[in-house]
Short mmCIF file of C-alpha atoms in Angstrom, two decimals:
data_model
loop_
_atom_site.label_atom_id
_atom_site.label_comp_id
_atom_site.label_asym_id
_atom_site.label_seq_id
_atom_site.Cartn_x
_atom_site.Cartn_y
_atom_site.Cartn_z
CA UNK A 1 45.24 54.69 95.75
CA UNK A 2 43.24 52.23 93.60
CA UNK A 3 42.22 55.03 91.22
CA UNK A 4 45.88 56.11 90.79
CA UNK A 5 46.69 52.56 89.93
CA UNK A 6 44.01 52.43 87.40
CA UNK A 7 45.29 55.95 85.95
CA UNK A 8 48.81 54.66 85.66
CA UNK A 9 47.65 51.46 84.02
CA UNK A 10 45.71 53.43 81.50
CA UNK A 11 48.53 55.92 80.89
CA UNK A 12 50.89 53.00 80.39
CA UNK A 13 48.39 51.44 77.95
CA UNK A 14 48.16 54.75 76.02
CA UNK A 15 51.80 55.39 75.91
CA UNK A 16 52.38 51.67 74.79
CA UNK A 17 50.14 52.29 71.78
CA UNK A 18 51.94 55.53 71.02
CA UNK A 19 55.47 53.83 71.11
CA UNK A 20 53.98 50.90 68.98
CA UNK A 21 52.88 53.58 66.27
CA UNK A 22 56.23 55.37 66.57
CA UNK A 23 58.00 51.90 66.12
CA UNK A 24 55.96 51.31 62.93
CA UNK A 25 56.99 54.65 61.56
CA UNK A 26 60.61 54.25 62.57
CA UNK A 27 60.70 50.88 60.78
CA UNK A 28 59.36 52.49 57.48
CA UNK A 29 61.87 55.22 57.74
CA UNK A 30 64.71 52.91 58.47
CA UNK A 31 63.71 50.73 55.49
CA UNK A 32 63.78 53.70 53.33
CA UNK A 33 67.10 54.86 54.37
CA UNK A 34 68.48 51.37 53.86
CA UNK A 35 66.93 51.17 50.52
CA UNK A 36 68.64 54.62 49.50
CA UNK A 37 72.10 53.37 50.84
CA UNK A 38 71.71 50.23 48.87
CA UNK A 39 70.72 52.08 45.71
CA UNK A 40 73.77 54.27 46.13
CA UNK A 41 75.83 51.21 46.04
CA UNK A 42 73.83 49.70 43.04
CA UNK A 43 74.28 52.92 40.89
CA UNK A 44 77.98 53.09 41.59
CA UNK A 45 78.47 49.46 40.57
CA UNK A 46 76.46 49.96 37.47
CA UNK A 47 78.39 53.12 36.42
CA UNK A 48 81.71 51.05 37.02
CA UNK A 49 80.50 48.32 34.77
CA UNK A 50 79.96 50.81 32.08
CA UNK A 51 83.41 52.64 32.56
CA UNK A 52 85.22 49.28 32.62
CA UNK A 53 83.50 48.14 29.14
CA UNK A 54 84.47 51.66 27.73
CA UNK A 55 88.13 51.06 29.08
CA UNK A 56 88.30 47.55 27.75
CA UNK A 57 87.02 48.42 24.29
CA UNK A 58 89.55 51.13 24.03
CA UNK A 59 92.52 49.25 25.08
CA UNK A 60 91.88 45.69 24.06
CA UNK A 61 89.81 46.19 20.95
CA UNK A 62 90.44 49.60 19.37
CA UNK A 63 93.90 50.16 20.30
CA UNK A 64 95.08 46.86 19.28
CA UNK A 65 92.66 46.81 16.11
CA UNK A 66 91.34 43.55 17.17
CA UNK A 67 89.17 42.11 14.34
CA UNK A 68 90.30 44.58 11.84
CA UNK A 69 87.91 46.89 9.97
CA UNK A 70 85.27 44.19 9.24
CA UNK A 71 85.40 42.26 12.65
CA UNK A 72 86.09 44.99 15.15
CA UNK A 73 82.54 45.74 15.79
CA UNK A 74 81.80 42.03 16.83
CA UNK A 75 84.39 42.35 19.75
CA UNK A 76 82.88 45.84 20.58
CA UNK A 77 79.55 44.29 20.89
CA UNK A 78 80.77 41.40 23.24
CA UNK A 79 82.26 43.78 25.60
CA UNK A 80 79.43 46.28 25.40
CA UNK A 81 77.00 43.54 26.16
CA UNK A 82 78.67 42.53 29.20
CA UNK A 83 78.95 46.08 30.43
CA UNK A 84 75.39 47.05 29.66
CA UNK A 85 73.91 43.79 30.82
CA UNK A 86 75.78 43.99 34.08
CA UNK A 87 74.83 47.52 34.62
CA UNK A 88 71.22 47.11 34.04
CA UNK A 89 71.32 44.17 36.48
CA UNK A 90 73.34 46.06 39.08
CA UNK A 91 71.33 49.19 39.27
CA UNK A 92 68.43 46.96 40.10
CA UNK A 93 70.44 45.54 42.97
CA UNK A 94 70.86 41.96 41.33
CA UNK A 95 74.67 42.09 40.73
CA UNK A 96 76.72 41.23 37.68
CA UNK A 97 75.22 38.47 35.46
CA UNK A 98 77.46 38.47 32.46
CA UNK A 99 81.21 37.30 32.01
CA UNK A 100 83.26 37.86 28.84
CA UNK A 101 85.03 34.63 27.62
CA UNK A 102 87.99 36.09 25.83
CA UNK A 103 89.68 33.16 24.46
CA UNK A 104 88.03 32.27 20.99
CA UNK A 105 86.17 29.27 22.23
CA UNK A 106 82.78 28.25 21.08
CA UNK A 107 81.37 30.67 23.79
CA UNK A 108 81.66 34.47 23.59
CA UNK A 109 79.76 35.18 26.90
CA UNK A 110 78.41 33.34 29.96
CA UNK A 111 75.40 34.72 31.73
CA UNK A 112 74.36 33.00 34.94
CA UNK A 113 75.81 29.74 33.57
CA UNK A 114 74.42 30.03 30.19
CA UNK A 115 76.84 29.82 27.14
CA UNK A 116 76.09 32.41 24.55
CA UNK A 117 77.65 32.91 21.04
CA UNK A 118 77.17 36.34 19.60
CA UNK A 119 76.73 37.04 16.03
CA UNK A 120 76.73 40.61 15.03
CA UNK A 121 76.81 40.07 11.19
CA UNK A 122 75.19 42.12 8.44
CA UNK A 123 76.97 40.97 5.25
CA UNK A 124 75.01 38.82 2.99
CA UNK A 125 71.72 40.25 4.03
CA UNK A 126 70.77 37.17 5.98
CA UNK A 127 70.65 38.99 9.38
CA UNK A 128 73.60 36.73 10.79
CA UNK A 129 71.76 33.54 10.06
CA UNK A 130 74.51 32.42 7.88
CA UNK A 131 77.10 33.00 10.58
CA UNK A 132 74.87 30.85 12.87
CA UNK A 133 74.95 28.04 10.41
CA UNK A 134 78.61 28.12 10.01
CA UNK A 135 79.16 28.09 13.72
CA UNK A 136 76.79 25.33 14.30
CA UNK A 137 78.47 23.18 11.62
CA UNK A 138 81.65 23.71 13.43
CA UNK A 139 80.27 23.12 16.87
CA UNK A 140 77.33 20.82 16.25
CA UNK A 141 76.81 20.07 19.97
CA UNK A 142 76.51 23.82 20.90
CA UNK A 143 72.84 23.95 21.13
CA UNK A 144 72.42 20.37 22.51
CA UNK A 145 74.87 21.42 25.32
CA UNK A 146 72.53 24.33 26.18
CA UNK A 147 74.08 27.17 24.26
CA UNK A 148 72.23 30.12 22.80
CA UNK A 149 72.89 32.49 19.78
CA UNK A 150 72.54 36.24 20.49
CA UNK A 151 72.14 38.71 17.57
CA UNK A 152 71.47 42.43 17.46
CA UNK A 153 68.22 43.62 18.77
CA UNK A 154 67.01 44.97 15.41
CA UNK A 155 68.05 41.81 13.46
CA UNK A 156 66.15 39.70 16.21
CA UNK A 157 62.98 41.66 15.74
CA UNK A 158 63.25 41.49 11.84
CA UNK A 159 63.66 37.60 11.99
CA UNK A 160 60.99 37.05 14.39
CA UNK A 161 58.46 39.22 12.43
CA UNK A 162 59.36 37.44 9.28
CA UNK A 163 59.08 33.83 10.88
CA UNK A 164 55.70 34.61 12.28
CA UNK A 165 54.26 36.06 8.93
CA UNK A 166 51.98 33.57 7.27
CA UNK A 167 52.62 32.71 3.55
CA UNK A 168 49.51 34.22 2.32
CA UNK A 169 50.32 37.52 4.09
CA UNK A 170 53.87 37.44 3.02
CA UNK A 171 52.86 37.18 -0.73
CA UNK A 172 50.38 39.95 -0.39
CA UNK A 173 52.48 42.67 1.92
CA UNK A 174 56.13 41.72 0.91
CA UNK A 175 57.79 42.79 -2.42
CA UNK A 176 60.58 41.15 -4.23
CA UNK A 177 62.73 44.36 -4.08
CA UNK A 178 62.64 47.92 -2.46
CA UNK A 179 63.09 49.13 1.09
CA UNK A 180 62.30 47.01 4.05
CA UNK A 181 61.96 43.25 4.33
CA UNK A 182 61.47 41.53 1.07
CA UNK A 183 59.59 38.29 -0.03
CA UNK A 184 63.14 36.94 -0.45
CA UNK A 185 64.08 37.76 3.08
CA UNK A 186 61.03 35.91 4.35
CA UNK A 187 61.75 33.06 2.30
CA UNK A 188 65.28 32.86 3.62
CA UNK A 189 64.18 32.88 7.11
CA UNK A 190 61.74 30.13 6.54
CA UNK A 191 64.23 28.00 4.86
CA UNK A 192 66.80 28.55 7.81
CA UNK A 193 64.31 27.11 10.29
CA UNK A 194 62.82 24.61 8.18
CA UNK A 195 65.15 21.67 8.84
CA UNK A 196 64.51 21.99 12.62
CA UNK A 197 68.29 22.07 13.72
CA UNK A 198 67.81 25.58 14.92
CA UNK A 199 64.69 26.92 16.32
CA UNK A 200 63.69 30.51 16.86
CA UNK A 201 63.83 29.93 20.67
CA UNK A 202 67.51 29.25 20.17
CA UNK A 203 68.02 33.01 19.31
CA UNK A 204 67.79 35.81 21.73
CA UNK A 205 68.16 39.57 21.13
CA UNK A 206 71.25 41.47 22.35
CA UNK A 207 70.47 44.75 24.46
CA UNK A 208 71.89 46.64 21.54
CA UNK A 209 71.22 47.03 17.88
CA UNK A 210 73.87 46.42 15.10
CA UNK A 211 74.55 50.12 14.35
CA UNK A 212 75.21 50.97 18.27
CA UNK A 213 78.39 49.07 18.43
CA UNK A 214 80.33 50.37 15.47
CA UNK A 215 83.66 51.93 16.14
CA UNK A 216 82.49 55.60 15.47
CA UNK A 217 79.45 55.32 18.00
CA UNK A 218 80.21 52.95 20.78
CA UNK A 219 81.33 55.59 23.07
CA UNK A 220 77.94 57.64 22.49
CA UNK A 221 75.99 54.38 22.97
CA UNK A 222 77.58 53.64 26.35
CA UNK A 223 77.38 57.38 27.23
CA UNK A 224 73.56 57.17 26.69
CA UNK A 225 73.48 53.94 28.89
CA UNK A 226 75.00 56.01 31.65
CA UNK A 227 72.12 58.54 31.35
CA UNK A 228 69.58 55.83 31.29
CA UNK A 229 70.91 54.21 34.38
CA UNK A 230 70.73 57.53 36.32
CA UNK A 231 67.19 57.62 35.03
CA UNK A 232 66.35 54.18 36.28
CA UNK A 233 68.04 55.01 39.55
CA UNK A 234 65.78 57.99 40.15
CA UNK A 235 62.74 55.89 39.30
CA UNK A 236 63.84 53.21 41.93
CA UNK A 237 64.45 55.68 44.47
CA UNK A 238 61.13 57.55 43.93
CA UNK A 239 59.55 54.14 44.19
CA UNK A 240 61.30 53.40 47.49
CA UNK A 241 60.13 56.75 48.89
CA UNK A 242 56.55 56.19 47.52
CA UNK A 243 56.58 52.80 49.38
CA UNK A 244 57.79 54.27 52.71
CA UNK A 245 55.02 57.03 52.76
CA UNK A 246 52.21 56.86 55.28
CA UNK A 247 49.39 54.72 54.07
CA UNK A 248 45.70 54.38 54.52
CA UNK A 249 46.15 50.76 55.25
CA UNK A 250 48.81 51.25 57.99
CA UNK A 251 46.64 54.04 59.40
CA UNK A 252 43.74 51.54 59.56
CA UNK A 253 45.92 49.00 61.26
CA UNK A 254 47.14 51.69 63.86
CA UNK A 255 43.44 52.62 64.40
CA UNK A 256 42.16 49.24 64.83
CA UNK A 257 45.15 48.16 67.28
CA UNK A 258 44.57 51.32 69.45
CA UNK A 259 40.90 50.75 69.65
CA UNK A 260 41.41 47.06 70.72
CA UNK A 261 44.08 48.10 73.25
CA UNK A 262 42.12 50.89 74.72
CA UNK A 263 38.69 48.98 74.69
CA UNK A 264 40.55 45.96 76.32
CA UNK A 265 41.96 48.18 78.87
CA UNK A 266 38.68 49.76 79.69
CA UNK A 267 37.12 46.28 79.92
CA UNK A 268 39.73 45.01 82.47
CA UNK A 269 39.41 48.24 84.51
CA UNK A 270 35.54 48.13 84.49
CA UNK A 271 35.64 44.48 85.66
CA UNK A 272 38.18 45.35 88.23
CA UNK A 273 36.10 48.18 89.71
CA UNK A 274 33.11 45.66 89.82
CA UNK A 275 35.04 43.31 91.73
CA UNK A 276 36.29 45.92 94.19
CA UNK A 277 32.68 46.52 95.06
CA UNK A 278 32.67 42.88 96.35
CA UNK A 279 30.62 41.45 93.26
CA UNK A 280 31.58 38.07 91.75
CA UNK A 281 31.19 37.63 88.15
CA UNK A 282 28.35 35.14 88.47
CA UNK A 283 26.54 37.79 90.53
CA UNK A 284 26.74 40.60 87.94
CA UNK A 285 23.30 42.01 87.28
CA UNK A 286 22.21 42.99 83.82
CA UNK A 287 22.98 46.70 84.73
CA UNK A 288 26.54 45.68 85.85
CA UNK A 289 27.10 44.23 82.43
CA UNK A 290 25.54 47.19 80.62
CA UNK A 291 28.07 49.37 82.51
CA UNK A 292 31.01 47.34 81.67
CA UNK A 293 29.83 47.15 78.11
CA UNK A 294 29.42 50.87 77.98
CA UNK A 295 33.03 51.50 79.43
CA UNK A 296 34.43 49.16 76.94
CA UNK A 297 32.82 50.74 73.97
CA UNK A 298 33.77 54.26 75.22
CA UNK A 299 37.36 52.99 75.48
CA UNK A 300 37.45 51.50 72.03
CA UNK A 301 35.98 54.74 70.53
CA UNK A 302 38.76 56.65 72.32
CA UNK A 303 41.33 54.28 71.18
CA UNK A 304 40.16 54.58 67.55
CA UNK A 305 40.49 58.49 67.77
CA UNK A 306 43.87 58.02 69.52
CA UNK A 307 45.05 55.61 66.74
CA UNK A 308 44.14 57.85 63.74
CA UNK A 309 45.22 60.98 65.62
CA UNK A 310 48.56 59.28 66.45
CA UNK A 311 49.27 58.25 63.14
CA UNK A 312 48.30 61.52 61.46
CA UNK A 313 50.23 63.69 63.94
CA UNK A 314 53.31 61.46 63.97
CA UNK A 315 53.39 61.40 60.14
CA UNK A 316 52.20 64.65 58.87
CA UNK A 317 53.42 66.86 61.48
CA UNK A 318 56.65 67.14 63.41
CA UNK A 319 55.08 65.47 66.52
CA UNK A 320 56.58 62.50 68.28
CA UNK A 321 54.17 59.75 68.91
CA UNK A 322 54.29 60.02 72.77
CA UNK A 323 53.57 63.76 72.63
CA UNK A 324 50.74 63.08 70.18
CA UNK A 325 49.27 60.68 72.53
CA UNK A 326 49.48 63.08 75.35
CA UNK A 327 47.80 65.70 73.41
CA UNK A 328 44.91 63.42 72.59
CA UNK A 329 44.72 62.38 76.24
CA UNK A 330 44.50 65.92 77.21
CA UNK A 331 42.00 66.74 74.57
CA UNK A 332 39.71 64.08 76.17
CA UNK A 333 40.11 65.37 79.57
CA UNK A 334 39.48 69.09 78.66
CA UNK A 335 36.49 67.92 76.70
CA UNK A 336 35.18 66.18 79.77
CA UNK A 337 35.97 69.34 82.06
CA UNK A 338 34.05 71.44 79.40
CA UNK A 339 30.98 69.13 79.60
CA UNK A 340 31.12 69.55 83.53
CA UNK A 341 31.26 73.25 83.04
CA UNK A 342 28.34 73.38 80.56
CA UNK A 343 26.14 71.45 82.91
CA UNK A 344 27.03 73.58 86.04
CA UNK A 345 29.04 70.97 88.04
CA UNK A 346 32.20 73.05 88.11
CA UNK A 347 32.81 76.64 87.93
CA UNK A 348 35.10 78.59 85.48
CA UNK A 349 38.21 78.76 88.04
CA UNK A 350 37.79 74.90 88.57
CA UNK A 351 37.61 74.42 84.81
CA UNK A 352 40.94 76.41 84.39
CA UNK A 353 42.45 74.63 87.30
CA UNK A 354 41.45 71.10 86.18
CA UNK A 355 42.46 71.78 82.65
CA UNK A 356 45.91 72.97 83.76
CA UNK A 357 46.40 70.03 85.79
CA UNK A 358 45.38 67.63 82.96
CA UNK A 359 47.86 69.24 80.51
CA UNK A 360 50.50 69.11 83.02
CA UNK A 361 49.90 65.34 83.67
CA UNK A 362 49.84 64.79 79.96
CA UNK A 363 53.11 66.53 79.65
CA UNK A 364 54.90 64.61 82.26
CA UNK A 365 53.64 61.32 80.60
CA UNK A 366 54.89 62.54 77.15
CA UNK A 367 58.34 63.66 78.57
CA UNK A 368 58.66 60.46 80.72
CA UNK A 369 57.91 58.23 77.76
CA UNK A 370 60.51 59.96 75.60
CA UNK A 371 63.10 59.75 78.02
CA UNK A 372 62.41 56.07 78.79
CA UNK A 373 62.51 55.13 75.27
CA UNK A 374 65.84 56.84 74.93
CA UNK A 375 67.22 55.18 78.10
CA UNK A 376 65.74 51.88 77.42
CA UNK A 377 65.98 51.47 73.63
CA UNK A 378 63.47 48.58 73.38
CA UNK A 379 60.37 49.34 71.34
CA UNK A 380 57.45 49.91 73.58
CA UNK A 381 59.09 48.64 76.76
CA UNK A 382 61.19 51.70 77.18
CA UNK A 383 58.28 54.08 76.90
CA UNK A 384 56.17 52.18 79.19
CA UNK A 385 59.12 51.96 81.94
CA UNK A 386 59.66 55.67 81.32
CA UNK A 387 55.97 56.67 81.64
CA UNK A 388 55.61 54.60 84.93
CA UNK A 389 58.52 56.07 86.68
CA UNK A 390 57.95 59.57 85.60
CA UNK A 391 54.19 59.47 86.58
CA UNK A 392 54.97 57.82 90.06
CA UNK A 393 57.75 60.52 90.58
CA UNK A 394 55.33 63.36 89.43
CA UNK A 395 52.46 62.11 91.78
CA UNK A 396 54.67 61.68 94.50
CA UNK A 397 55.91 65.28 94.40
CA UNK A 398 52.52 66.71 93.77
CA UNK A 399 51.07 65.06 96.87
CA UNK A 400 53.99 66.02 99.23
CA UNK A 401 52.82 69.56 99.86
CA UNK A 402 52.76 70.32 103.63
CA UNK A 403 49.84 71.52 105.32
CA UNK A 404 51.07 75.09 105.43
CA UNK A 405 51.69 75.08 101.71
CA UNK A 406 48.17 73.66 101.20
CA UNK A 407 46.71 76.37 103.55
CA UNK A 408 48.66 79.08 101.37
CA UNK A 409 47.14 77.64 98.33
CA UNK A 410 43.50 77.65 100.04
CA UNK A 411 44.06 81.19 101.36
CA UNK A 412 45.09 82.61 97.98
CA UNK A 413 42.09 80.98 96.36
CA UNK A 414 39.82 82.55 99.21
CA UNK A 415 41.45 85.95 98.65
CA UNK A 416 40.79 85.78 94.89
CA UNK A 417 37.12 84.86 95.69
CA UNK A 418 36.81 87.94 97.96
CA UNK A 419 38.50 90.03 95.52
CA UNK A 420 36.07 89.04 92.75
CA UNK A 421 33.25 89.83 95.00
CA UNK A 422 34.59 93.31 96.03
CA UNK A 423 35.58 94.18 92.33
CA UNK A 424 31.96 93.07 91.28
CA UNK A 425 30.53 95.31 93.90
CA UNK A 426 32.51 98.19 92.91
CA UNK A 427 31.84 97.73 89.13
CA UNK A 428 28.04 97.83 90.04
CA UNK A 429 28.42 101.07 91.84
CA UNK A 430 30.38 102.75 89.12
CA UNK A 431 27.83 101.62 86.58
CA UNK A 432 25.02 102.95 88.74
CA UNK A 433 26.83 106.34 89.02
CA UNK A 434 27.69 106.54 85.34
CA UNK A 435 24.05 105.83 84.55
CA UNK A 436 22.88 108.79 86.83
CA UNK A 437 25.48 111.19 85.41
CA UNK A 438 24.56 110.26 81.88
CA UNK A 439 20.83 110.94 82.57
CA UNK A 440 21.65 114.31 84.02
CA UNK A 441 23.88 115.03 81.04
CA UNK A 442 21.29 114.04 78.32
CA UNK A 443 18.65 116.16 80.32
CA UNK A 444 20.94 119.25 80.01
CA UNK A 445 21.52 118.45 76.30
CA UNK A 446 17.72 118.44 75.68
CA UNK A 447 17.29 121.78 77.34
CA UNK A 448 20.35 123.35 75.65
CA UNK A 449 19.09 122.44 72.27
CA UNK A 450 15.46 123.06 72.83
CA UNK A 451 13.43 124.96 70.08
CA UNK A 452 12.16 127.25 72.81
CA UNK A 453 14.90 129.99 72.73
CA UNK A 454 14.36 130.96 76.44
CA UNK A 455 14.47 127.24 77.60
CA UNK A 456 17.59 126.66 75.20
CA UNK A 457 19.27 129.83 76.70
CA UNK A 458 18.94 128.77 80.30
CA UNK A 459 19.80 125.18 79.29
CA UNK A 460 23.06 126.44 77.57
CA UNK A 461 24.16 128.29 80.77
CA UNK A 462 23.59 125.12 82.90
CA UNK A 463 25.37 122.99 80.42
CA UNK A 464 28.34 125.43 80.23
CA UNK A 465 28.45 125.55 84.14
CA UNK A 466 28.25 121.78 84.30
CA UNK A 467 31.30 121.47 81.75
CA UNK A 468 33.20 123.57 84.00
CA UNK A 469 33.32 126.95 82.15
CA UNK A 470 34.24 129.84 84.52
CA UNK A 471 31.13 131.63 85.75
CA UNK A 472 32.51 135.08 84.60
CA UNK A 473 32.57 133.74 81.05
CA UNK A 474 29.16 132.52 81.02
CA UNK A 475 26.59 134.65 79.21
CA UNK A 476 23.98 134.44 81.91
CA UNK A 477 22.81 138.14 82.04
CA UNK A 478 21.54 140.86 79.33
CA UNK A 479 24.45 142.95 80.34
CA UNK A 480 27.07 140.20 79.67
CA UNK A 481 25.31 139.40 76.26
CA UNK A 482 25.41 143.15 75.33
CA UNK A 483 29.05 143.66 76.21
CA UNK A 484 30.03 140.31 74.42
CA UNK A 485 28.55 141.35 71.07
CA UNK A 486 28.62 145.18 71.00
CA UNK A 487 31.59 146.21 72.89
#
């Protein structure tokens, strides 16, 4: 009875570890599915922002010819910045960040509370710096109130490069005319920031370049942004998948936890066994502690094997953790029976019977744990309850055989043993008879094929008779030989 309780406790501990590993796997998969569902929403919102930007530009800017030929691209840039900026934030799951202030106020856009004035101006060759000066003279408190100027990305990069270029290098590498930035451009940028009313930090780049917001190309610009959003979405989904994959770190955690749990269970059971012998802890001998330590160490090793096997089987094959744990348990049990067979403590029939019983008990444990987890959907607890109930029921049924049924089983086993002995005896008799027949047959062959003609003739006759040839057809006399070859 005590041994059954120990086995049940150990089985519960094993299935608890399996349920915990399964719970870890489920959390990882649930997190992946949740991330993918959120990403569906993120992509949908981002694409909607692009569509709304295209629709607003078409209806409120292009259709109404707002800003005219020279100023239309400025309004296109404002709406496009809102659409692209919001979409890039939304696809990352961060929500919309831009708002378009469509009322000719000092602020064109608001980004998370920051007022922005956009200047997409190329006339005069000043990269929009002249337009910034005009706006600042009209609204001198714009920067002091926390505002910011936003200019095309390509303009910002050119201004930044010129502002950072030392005078000696400017004189050496820049020309007074020709393609690209000139020495005059460099001087213009330096003069703009010289009085300190506007710093380079008061400027920021747009997400778009000047040429991308012209009337003829804004649709293709926003169409390319849609493709970019899809690419970003795929990258985010792949990142979520990579994060959800089984990892060596989590496998190590599962292995260490299983080793600690199984080693701890082995320690408790070993101490309990010593206490049942009537020994108190203070009376333990050195050998007692060696026995306890040995059992604990073996349990920890088995737990390590169980942990890494559970993690591998439940993640890299379609094997539930409860079933994986039972496979490992059965493997340990069968390995022990194989050792007993090798050292001669059990015979082959006992080995087969014991391994069948071990496999059956492991299957009952796995099935009970799975059903328990379904009926009691509480991580670990459901598996332990299911395993306890299923194991107790199985052992109650397995020990309820009547004496008659037990006698039938024993009689069947005895009949099998007697049959084995009888068949072994008959096999030996057949082997001896076969050996004798083969000896006579080989002797006949030697005489039939002897170099001595007379011996060969006599041997051939004997061989023919032995093989069942009719005596009338055997050439065993001079008359029969003459009649066969001459008549």
